Amino acid sequence: MNRPKRIVVLGSTGSIGISTLDVIESLPGRLEVFGLSAHSKVKELLEQAKKHKAKFIVVSDAESAAKIGLSELPQGCQLLSGADAVIKLVQMAEVDMVVSAIVGAAGIEGTWAALEAGKPVGLANKETLVVAGPLVMELARKKGVAILPIDSEHSAIFQAMQSGPKESITKIVLTGSGGPFRGKKAFELEQVTVEEALKHPTWQMGPKISIDSATLMNKALEVIEARWLFDLDASQIEVILHPESMIHSFVEFVDGSVMAQASPPDMRLPIQYALTYPERVPGPTRKLDWQSLKAWHFEQPDLETFPALKIGLEVARMGGTCGAILNAANEVAVDRFLKGELAFLDIAKAARTALDHHNFSPTPSLADLFQCDRWARQEIIRWTSKKNQTAQAQ
């Protein structure tokens, strides 16, 4: 390709989207922005569109989109509106690659549409594979396009797996910092505040992912994502805590060799690797300073204190409708926690409740999965309301 690769960034005003634009800006001549999307952060989106000379923008929230006047659009930039605006954007012939960085199940539509159009996808939206992993991977195979992971752990696995054929892999080990409450016991987490849960020790992330990291639900979702992305059995996936967040994951091979990918914790590196794959080029991230390194530590996760991870391992084994139920229940529970309507320890309980009460199907269609998503959201809204009413009556 003699011209820059034209990128669409879905969710460009979020933390991953902002980092993606930083990478694109650092590699002029190789990468350029074609289109951007956001839900409701209109001011930030317009600033991004102007700075990066985007040809198209999408605002998915209709009320926010309606407030944008034509005079506010940067020169040469068009606003796409309507329910199918994201689909129109990612399927344009000029688009070379799509970065899916919308948080939550809302990101599935854009990812699916990009794959349908034969566009490679840089996947930061893990919920796409948690909810519909088998269907999404089958679509990618059918269309002959790559899904390149942007999660630091999955990027590490993807890189390490290139050391040998898939058949020679015995297991993969996802690392995690353990979040802000590593080492705590459940009784110490009963009164956790939103502010405490948002203080991640090594990564700067949005609020939803920060809470998922605090409960270890983020790691649970990553296990499920890895199960489908790399076509592994759930028994081949393990998790270990690594508070320094320097080693991003391991792959163990049949001969006993273990391959790991290490770098300072900076999301721009896995983003850059996905955008420039299979090339490796200098970029904006700092290198490891081997002179200042002292020690790296590892420990087993506490599944009793952090049951979300245990639930994730179970869902990875079960498959079917379980991923959609877990993801939707967790999204609602986290939202209620952030609003002060649910306790920190109730987030995992909400997920367990939805899983225990849903009608399991081993081979759901995409429509079935969206129905599961809707049901689980309503179930947790009802469960939270009932729980709060009971507490007030006591």
Short mmCIF file of C-alpha atoms in Angstrom, two decimals:
data_model
loop_
_atom_site.label_atom_id
_atom_site.label_comp_id
_atom_site.label_asym_id
_atom_site.label_seq_id
_atom_site.Cartn_x
_atom_site.Cartn_y
_atom_site.Cartn_z
CA MET A 1 0.00 0.00 0.00
CA ASN A 2 1.62 3.24 -1.17
CA ARG A 3 -0.76 5.49 0.76
CA PRO A 4 -1.57 5.74 4.48
CA LYS A 5 -3.91 3.11 5.90
CA ARG A 6 -7.32 4.75 6.40
CA ILE A 7 -8.73 4.04 9.85
CA VAL A 8 -12.21 4.35 11.35
CA VAL A 9 -12.18 4.66 15.15
CA LEU A 10 -15.45 3.67 16.82
CA GLY A 11 -15.58 5.15 20.31
CA SER A 12 -12.92 7.75 19.61
CA THR A 13 -13.65 9.91 22.68
CA GLY A 14 -13.05 7.06 25.14
CA SER A 15 -9.66 6.17 26.63
CA ILE A 16 -8.80 3.57 23.96
CA GLY A 17 -10.05 5.84 21.18
CA ILE A 18 -7.91 8.73 22.40
CA SER A 19 -4.85 6.47 22.60
CA THR A 20 -5.59 5.18 19.09
CA LEU A 21 -5.62 8.71 17.71
CA ASP A 22 -2.32 9.39 19.47
CA VAL A 23 -0.78 6.38 17.70
CA ILE A 24 -2.19 7.42 14.31
CA GLU A 25 -0.84 10.94 14.78
CA SER A 26 2.61 9.57 15.64
CA LEU A 27 2.80 7.59 12.38
CA PRO A 28 2.06 10.07 9.57
CA GLY A 29 2.41 8.57 6.14
CA ARG A 30 1.49 5.14 7.51
CA LEU A 31 -1.87 5.79 9.13
CA GLU A 32 -4.62 8.38 8.80
CA VAL A 33 -8.06 8.97 10.28
CA PHE A 34 -10.99 8.43 7.92
CA GLY A 35 -13.94 8.39 10.32
CA LEU A 36 -14.74 8.78 14.01
CA SER A 37 -17.72 7.89 16.18
CA ALA A 38 -18.87 8.82 19.66
CA HIS A 39 -22.05 8.40 21.67
CA SER A 40 -22.68 11.87 23.07
CA LYS A 41 -19.36 13.71 23.61
CA VAL A 42 -19.97 16.09 20.71
CA LYS A 43 -17.48 18.79 21.70
CA GLU A 44 -14.60 16.32 22.02
CA LEU A 45 -15.58 14.55 18.79
CA LEU A 46 -15.62 17.78 16.78
CA GLU A 47 -12.22 18.73 18.18
CA GLN A 48 -10.84 15.32 17.18
CA ALA A 49 -12.36 15.55 13.71
CA LYS A 50 -10.76 18.95 13.15
CA LYS A 51 -7.34 17.93 14.48
CA HIS A 52 -7.18 14.63 12.58
CA LYS A 53 -8.99 15.80 9.42
CA ALA A 54 -11.70 13.13 9.64
CA LYS A 55 -13.87 12.79 6.55
CA PHE A 56 -16.90 11.50 8.48
CA ILE A 57 -18.18 11.50 12.06
CA VAL A 58 -21.05 9.63 13.71
CA VAL A 59 -22.86 10.59 16.93
CA SER A 60 -24.95 7.61 18.01
CA ASP A 61 -27.08 9.52 20.54
CA ALA A 62 -29.82 11.11 18.41
CA GLU A 63 -30.43 14.01 20.81
CA SER A 64 -26.74 14.93 20.85
CA ALA A 65 -26.44 14.58 17.07
CA ALA A 66 -29.40 16.90 16.51
CA LYS A 67 -27.57 19.72 18.31
CA ILE A 68 -24.70 19.79 15.81
CA GLY A 69 -25.04 22.63 13.32
CA LEU A 70 -23.50 22.38 9.86
CA SER A 71 -21.31 25.37 10.65
CA GLU A 72 -19.72 23.44 13.52
CA LEU A 73 -18.42 20.66 11.29
CA PRO A 74 -14.75 20.98 10.31
CA GLN A 75 -14.10 21.71 6.65
CA GLY A 76 -14.36 18.56 4.56
CA CYS A 77 -16.11 16.57 7.31
CA GLN A 78 -19.62 15.12 7.06
CA LEU A 79 -21.97 14.06 9.87
CA LEU A 80 -23.69 10.71 9.37
CA SER A 81 -26.92 10.27 11.31
CA GLY A 82 -29.58 7.64 11.77
CA ALA A 83 -29.73 4.23 13.39
CA ASP A 84 -27.47 2.67 10.76
CA ALA A 85 -24.87 5.47 10.60
CA VAL A 86 -22.06 3.38 12.13
CA ILE A 87 -22.79 0.58 9.66
CA LYS A 88 -22.64 3.02 6.74
CA LEU A 89 -19.32 4.40 7.96
CA VAL A 90 -17.45 1.14 8.50
CA GLN A 91 -18.67 -0.34 5.22
CA MET A 92 -17.43 2.52 3.02
CA ALA A 93 -15.09 1.35 0.28
CA GLU A 94 -12.36 3.81 1.31
CA VAL A 95 -12.01 2.27 4.80
CA ASP A 96 -8.97 0.00 5.27
CA MET A 97 -9.41 -0.92 8.94
CA VAL A 98 -11.82 -0.40 11.82
CA VAL A 99 -10.86 0.02 15.48
CA SER A 100 -13.73 -1.15 17.68
CA ALA A 101 -13.30 0.76 20.95
CA ILE A 102 -16.91 1.31 22.04
CA VAL A 103 -17.39 0.07 25.60
CA GLY A 104 -19.96 -2.66 26.23
CA ALA A 105 -22.41 -4.59 24.08
CA ALA A 106 -23.09 -1.41 22.10
CA GLY A 107 -19.85 -2.11 20.24
CA ILE A 108 -21.05 -5.36 18.69
CA GLU A 109 -22.98 -3.75 15.83
CA GLY A 110 -20.01 -1.86 14.41
CA THR A 111 -17.66 -4.82 14.73
CA TRP A 112 -20.12 -7.13 12.99
CA ALA A 113 -20.75 -4.63 10.18
CA ALA A 114 -17.03 -4.14 9.60
CA LEU A 115 -16.43 -7.88 9.33
CA GLU A 116 -19.45 -8.25 7.01
CA ALA A 117 -17.80 -5.67 4.74
CA GLY A 118 -14.49 -7.54 4.79
CA LYS A 119 -12.65 -4.94 6.89
CA PRO A 120 -9.92 -6.02 9.34
CA VAL A 121 -10.86 -5.09 12.91
CA GLY A 122 -8.62 -3.90 15.72
CA LEU A 123 -10.68 -5.20 18.63
CA ALA A 124 -10.67 -3.37 21.95
CA ASN A 125 -14.35 -4.13 22.55
CA LYS A 126 -14.00 -7.47 24.33
CA GLU A 127 -17.78 -7.68 24.78
CA THR A 128 -18.15 -8.56 21.09
CA LEU A 129 -16.49 -11.92 21.70
CA VAL A 130 -17.86 -12.40 25.21
CA VAL A 131 -21.40 -12.11 23.89
CA ALA A 132 -21.10 -13.68 20.43
CA GLY A 133 -17.63 -15.21 20.15
CA PRO A 134 -18.37 -18.28 17.99
CA LEU A 135 -20.59 -16.33 15.58
CA VAL A 136 -18.13 -13.44 15.25
CA MET A 137 -15.12 -15.67 14.66
CA GLU A 138 -17.06 -17.71 12.10
CA LEU A 139 -17.97 -14.51 10.25
CA ALA A 140 -14.32 -13.39 10.24
CA ARG A 141 -13.26 -16.78 8.83
CA LYS A 142 -16.03 -16.67 6.22
CA LYS A 143 -14.99 -13.18 5.08
CA GLY A 144 -11.27 -13.96 5.29
CA VAL A 145 -10.47 -10.95 7.50
CA ALA A 146 -8.36 -10.62 10.61
CA ILE A 147 -9.46 -9.68 14.10
CA LEU A 148 -6.39 -8.14 15.71
CA PRO A 149 -6.59 -7.83 19.51
CA ILE A 150 -5.98 -4.48 21.15
CA ASP A 151 -6.36 -5.62 24.77
CA SER A 152 -2.81 -5.71 26.14
CA GLU A 153 -3.21 -9.31 27.34
CA HIS A 154 -4.64 -10.63 24.10
CA SER A 155 -2.10 -8.73 22.03
CA ALA A 156 0.61 -10.37 24.15
CA ILE A 157 -0.90 -13.82 23.56
CA PHE A 158 -1.26 -13.13 19.84
CA GLN A 159 2.41 -12.16 19.62
CA ALA A 160 3.68 -15.04 21.75
CA MET A 161 1.62 -17.62 19.82
CA GLN A 162 3.67 -16.88 16.73
CA SER A 163 6.54 -18.84 18.31
CA GLY A 164 4.98 -22.14 17.28
CA PRO A 165 1.96 -23.83 15.67
CA LYS A 166 -1.32 -23.69 17.58
CA GLU A 167 -1.25 -27.45 18.10
CA SER A 168 1.93 -27.09 20.17
CA ILE A 169 0.32 -24.78 22.74
CA THR A 170 -0.53 -26.37 26.08
CA LYS A 171 -1.97 -23.30 27.76
CA ILE A 172 -2.07 -19.52 27.88
CA VAL A 173 -1.77 -17.47 31.06
CA LEU A 174 -3.42 -14.06 31.22
CA THR A 175 -1.80 -11.65 33.67
CA GLY A 176 -3.60 -9.02 35.69
CA SER A 177 -2.54 -6.37 38.17
CA GLY A 178 -5.15 -7.50 40.68
CA GLY A 179 -6.71 -4.04 40.71
CA PRO A 180 -6.83 -1.60 43.64
CA PHE A 181 -8.03 -4.23 46.13
CA ARG A 182 -5.46 -6.97 45.54
CA GLY A 183 -4.73 -8.71 48.86
CA LYS A 184 -7.98 -7.60 50.49
CA LYS A 185 -10.59 -9.98 51.88
CA ALA A 186 -14.34 -9.74 51.27
CA PHE A 187 -15.15 -8.23 54.67
CA GLU A 188 -12.76 -5.37 53.86
CA LEU A 189 -14.68 -4.58 50.66
CA GLU A 190 -18.17 -4.26 52.13
CA GLN A 191 -18.02 -0.45 52.31
CA VAL A 192 -15.98 0.25 49.17
CA THR A 193 -16.73 3.64 47.60
CA VAL A 194 -16.88 4.47 43.91
CA GLU A 195 -13.80 6.68 44.26
CA GLU A 196 -11.78 3.85 45.82
CA ALA A 197 -12.82 1.37 43.13
CA LEU A 198 -11.85 3.76 40.32
CA LYS A 199 -8.24 4.10 41.51
CA HIS A 200 -6.46 1.54 39.34
CA PRO A 201 -2.79 1.07 40.33
CA THR A 202 -1.19 0.87 36.87
CA TRP A 203 -3.62 1.69 34.02
CA GLN A 204 -5.55 4.85 33.15
CA MET A 205 -8.98 3.69 31.95
CA GLY A 206 -12.61 4.71 31.71
CA PRO A 207 -14.97 4.21 34.68
CA LYS A 208 -16.64 0.99 33.53
CA ILE A 209 -13.39 -0.84 32.81
CA SER A 210 -11.85 0.51 36.03
CA ILE A 211 -14.68 -1.02 38.08
CA ASP A 212 -14.38 -4.28 36.12
CA SER A 213 -10.69 -4.33 37.01
CA ALA A 214 -11.49 -3.79 40.68
CA THR A 215 -13.93 -6.74 40.77
CA LEU A 216 -11.68 -8.84 38.46
CA MET A 217 -14.65 -9.04 36.08
CA ASN A 218 -12.39 -7.52 33.44
CA LYS A 219 -10.14 -10.56 33.74
CA ALA A 220 -13.20 -12.83 33.63
CA LEU A 221 -14.31 -11.23 30.36
CA GLU A 222 -10.77 -11.53 28.99
CA VAL A 223 -10.76 -15.28 29.69
CA ILE A 224 -13.97 -15.67 27.68
CA GLU A 225 -12.64 -13.44 24.90
CA ALA A 226 -9.43 -15.48 24.69
CA ARG A 227 -11.40 -18.73 24.54
CA TRP A 228 -13.04 -17.68 21.27
CA LEU A 229 -10.38 -15.41 19.78
CA PHE A 230 -7.69 -18.08 19.92
CA ASP A 231 -9.99 -21.12 19.52
CA LEU A 232 -8.79 -22.76 22.73
CA ASP A 233 -10.48 -25.01 25.25
CA ALA A 234 -11.40 -23.21 28.45
CA SER A 235 -9.17 -25.62 30.37
CA GLN A 236 -6.15 -24.18 28.52
CA ILE A 237 -6.64 -20.68 29.95
CA GLU A 238 -5.30 -19.58 33.33
CA VAL A 239 -4.95 -16.26 35.16
CA ILE A 240 -2.13 -15.04 37.39
CA LEU A 241 -1.74 -11.71 39.17
CA HIS A 242 1.29 -9.60 38.31
CA PRO A 243 1.07 -6.23 40.11
CA GLU A 244 3.83 -4.54 38.10
CA SER A 245 1.85 -5.01 34.84
CA MET A 246 5.04 -5.38 32.82
CA ILE A 247 4.48 -8.93 31.51
CA HIS A 248 1.18 -8.87 29.69
CA SER A 249 0.62 -12.62 29.26
CA PHE A 250 2.35 -15.97 28.67
CA VAL A 251 2.01 -18.85 26.22
CA GLU A 252 3.26 -22.29 27.28
CA PHE A 253 4.23 -24.85 24.60
CA VAL A 254 4.41 -28.65 24.71
CA ASP A 255 8.19 -28.66 25.09
CA GLY A 256 7.93 -26.62 28.29
CA SER A 257 9.00 -23.34 26.70
CA VAL A 258 7.11 -20.26 27.86
CA MET A 259 6.90 -17.18 25.66
CA ALA A 260 5.95 -13.84 27.21
CA GLN A 261 5.50 -10.31 25.93
CA ALA A 262 6.77 -7.55 28.21
CA SER A 263 6.61 -3.76 27.99
CA PRO A 264 5.69 -0.78 30.18
CA PRO A 265 1.91 -0.54 30.75
CA ASP A 266 0.84 1.67 27.85
CA MET A 267 -2.16 0.82 25.67
CA ARG A 268 -0.61 2.59 22.71
CA LEU A 269 1.76 -0.33 22.10
CA PRO A 270 -0.89 -3.05 21.50
CA ILE A 271 -2.89 -0.49 19.53
CA GLN A 272 0.11 0.27 17.32
CA TYR A 273 0.86 -3.43 16.83
CA ALA A 274 -2.70 -4.04 15.64
CA LEU A 275 -2.69 -1.02 13.31
CA THR A 276 0.69 -1.80 11.70
CA TYR A 277 0.63 -5.63 11.81
CA PRO A 278 2.63 -7.54 10.66
CA GLU A 279 5.22 -4.77 10.73
CA ARG A 280 6.98 -3.46 13.82
CA VAL A 281 7.87 0.23 13.67
CA PRO A 282 9.13 2.86 16.14
CA GLY A 283 6.26 4.55 17.94
CA PRO A 284 5.32 6.84 20.83
CA THR A 285 5.69 4.38 23.71
CA ARG A 286 8.65 4.27 26.08
CA LYS A 287 10.90 1.22 26.30
CA LEU A 288 11.63 -0.97 29.31
CA ASP A 289 14.48 0.40 31.41
CA TRP A 290 16.35 -2.79 32.25
CA GLN A 291 18.78 -0.90 34.50
CA SER A 292 16.07 0.22 36.91
CA LEU A 293 14.10 -3.05 37.11
CA LYS A 294 14.27 -4.75 40.50
CA ALA A 295 11.79 -7.64 40.60
CA TRP A 296 8.56 -8.87 39.07
CA HIS A 297 6.04 -10.59 41.31
CA PHE A 298 3.31 -13.15 40.65
CA GLU A 299 0.52 -14.59 42.79
CA GLN A 300 -2.64 -16.62 42.42
CA PRO A 301 -5.97 -14.74 42.33
CA ASP A 302 -8.30 -15.07 45.32
CA LEU A 303 -11.45 -16.55 43.81
CA GLU A 304 -13.37 -16.39 47.10
CA THR A 305 -12.89 -12.64 47.54
CA PHE A 306 -13.24 -11.97 43.81
CA PRO A 307 -15.91 -14.44 42.59
CA ALA A 308 -16.32 -12.61 39.27
CA LEU A 309 -13.22 -14.36 37.94
CA LYS A 310 -14.56 -17.75 39.02
CA ILE A 311 -17.82 -16.95 37.22
CA GLY A 312 -15.88 -15.99 34.09
CA LEU A 313 -14.01 -19.29 34.07
CA GLU A 314 -17.34 -21.13 34.34
CA VAL A 315 -18.88 -19.10 31.51
CA ALA A 316 -15.87 -19.82 29.29
CA ARG A 317 -16.51 -23.54 29.81
CA MET A 318 -20.27 -23.30 29.27
CA GLY A 319 -20.39 -21.03 26.22
CA GLY A 320 -23.79 -20.66 24.57
CA THR A 321 -25.92 -17.86 25.99
CA CYS A 322 -23.88 -17.48 29.19
CA GLY A 323 -21.51 -14.82 27.85
CA ALA A 324 -24.35 -12.53 26.78
CA ILE A 325 -26.07 -12.91 30.14
CA LEU A 326 -22.89 -12.29 32.14
CA ASN A 327 -21.92 -9.23 30.13
CA ALA A 328 -25.34 -7.56 30.27
CA ALA A 329 -25.85 -8.26 33.96
CA ASN A 330 -22.42 -6.88 34.76
CA GLU A 331 -22.93 -3.73 32.68
CA VAL A 332 -26.13 -2.89 34.56
CA ALA A 333 -24.64 -3.79 37.95
CA VAL A 334 -21.58 -1.60 37.36
CA ASP A 335 -23.80 1.28 36.26
CA ARG A 336 -25.88 0.91 39.43
CA PHE A 337 -22.73 0.80 41.57
CA LEU A 338 -21.40 3.97 39.94
CA LYS A 339 -24.74 5.64 40.71
CA GLY A 340 -24.60 4.55 44.35
CA GLU A 341 -27.54 2.14 44.03
CA LEU A 342 -25.61 -1.12 44.50
CA ALA A 343 -22.77 -2.22 46.78
CA PHE A 344 -19.40 -3.21 45.33
CA LEU A 345 -19.74 -6.86 46.39
CA ASP A 346 -23.20 -7.03 44.81
CA ILE A 347 -21.79 -6.67 41.29
CA ALA A 348 -20.66 -10.30 41.11
CA LYS A 349 -23.84 -11.40 42.92
CA ALA A 350 -25.91 -9.73 40.21
CA ALA A 351 -24.04 -11.63 37.50
CA ARG A 352 -24.53 -14.93 39.35
CA THR A 353 -28.24 -14.23 39.80
CA ALA A 354 -28.81 -13.60 36.09
CA LEU A 355 -26.84 -16.68 35.05
CA ASP A 356 -28.71 -18.91 37.50
CA HIS A 357 -32.13 -17.75 36.32
CA HIS A 358 -31.73 -17.60 32.55
CA ASN A 359 -32.81 -20.23 30.02
CA PHE A 360 -29.52 -21.62 28.73
CA SER A 361 -29.06 -22.42 25.04
CA PRO A 362 -25.82 -23.99 23.77
CA THR A 363 -26.11 -22.74 20.16
CA PRO A 364 -27.91 -19.38 20.08
CA SER A 365 -28.37 -17.19 17.03
CA LEU A 366 -27.32 -13.53 17.07
CA ALA A 367 -30.98 -12.58 17.58
CA ASP A 368 -31.16 -14.98 20.55
CA LEU A 369 -28.09 -13.34 22.08
CA PHE A 370 -29.54 -9.84 21.75
CA GLN A 371 -32.71 -11.13 23.40
CA CYS A 372 -30.59 -12.55 26.24
CA ASP A 373 -28.90 -9.18 26.57
CA ARG A 374 -32.24 -7.39 26.93
CA TRP A 375 -33.59 -9.96 29.41
CA ALA A 376 -30.50 -9.84 31.64
CA ARG A 377 -30.56 -6.04 31.81
CA GLN A 378 -34.20 -6.04 32.89
CA GLU A 379 -33.56 -8.87 35.35
CA ILE A 380 -30.81 -6.95 37.14
CA ILE A 381 -32.83 -3.73 37.16
CA ARG A 382 -35.65 -5.67 38.88
CA TRP A 383 -33.20 -7.44 41.21
CA THR A 384 -31.54 -4.17 42.24
CA SER A 385 -34.88 -2.46 42.84
CA LYS A 386 -36.15 -5.35 44.96
CA LYS A 387 -32.89 -5.48 46.92
CA ASN A 388 -33.04 -1.76 47.71
CA GLN A 389 -36.71 -1.93 48.69
CA THR A 390 -35.96 -4.78 51.09
CA ALA A 391 -33.05 -2.85 52.61
CA GLN A 392 -35.22 0.25 53.13
CA ALA A 393 -37.95 -1.79 54.80
CA GLN A 394 -35.55 -3.19 57.39
#
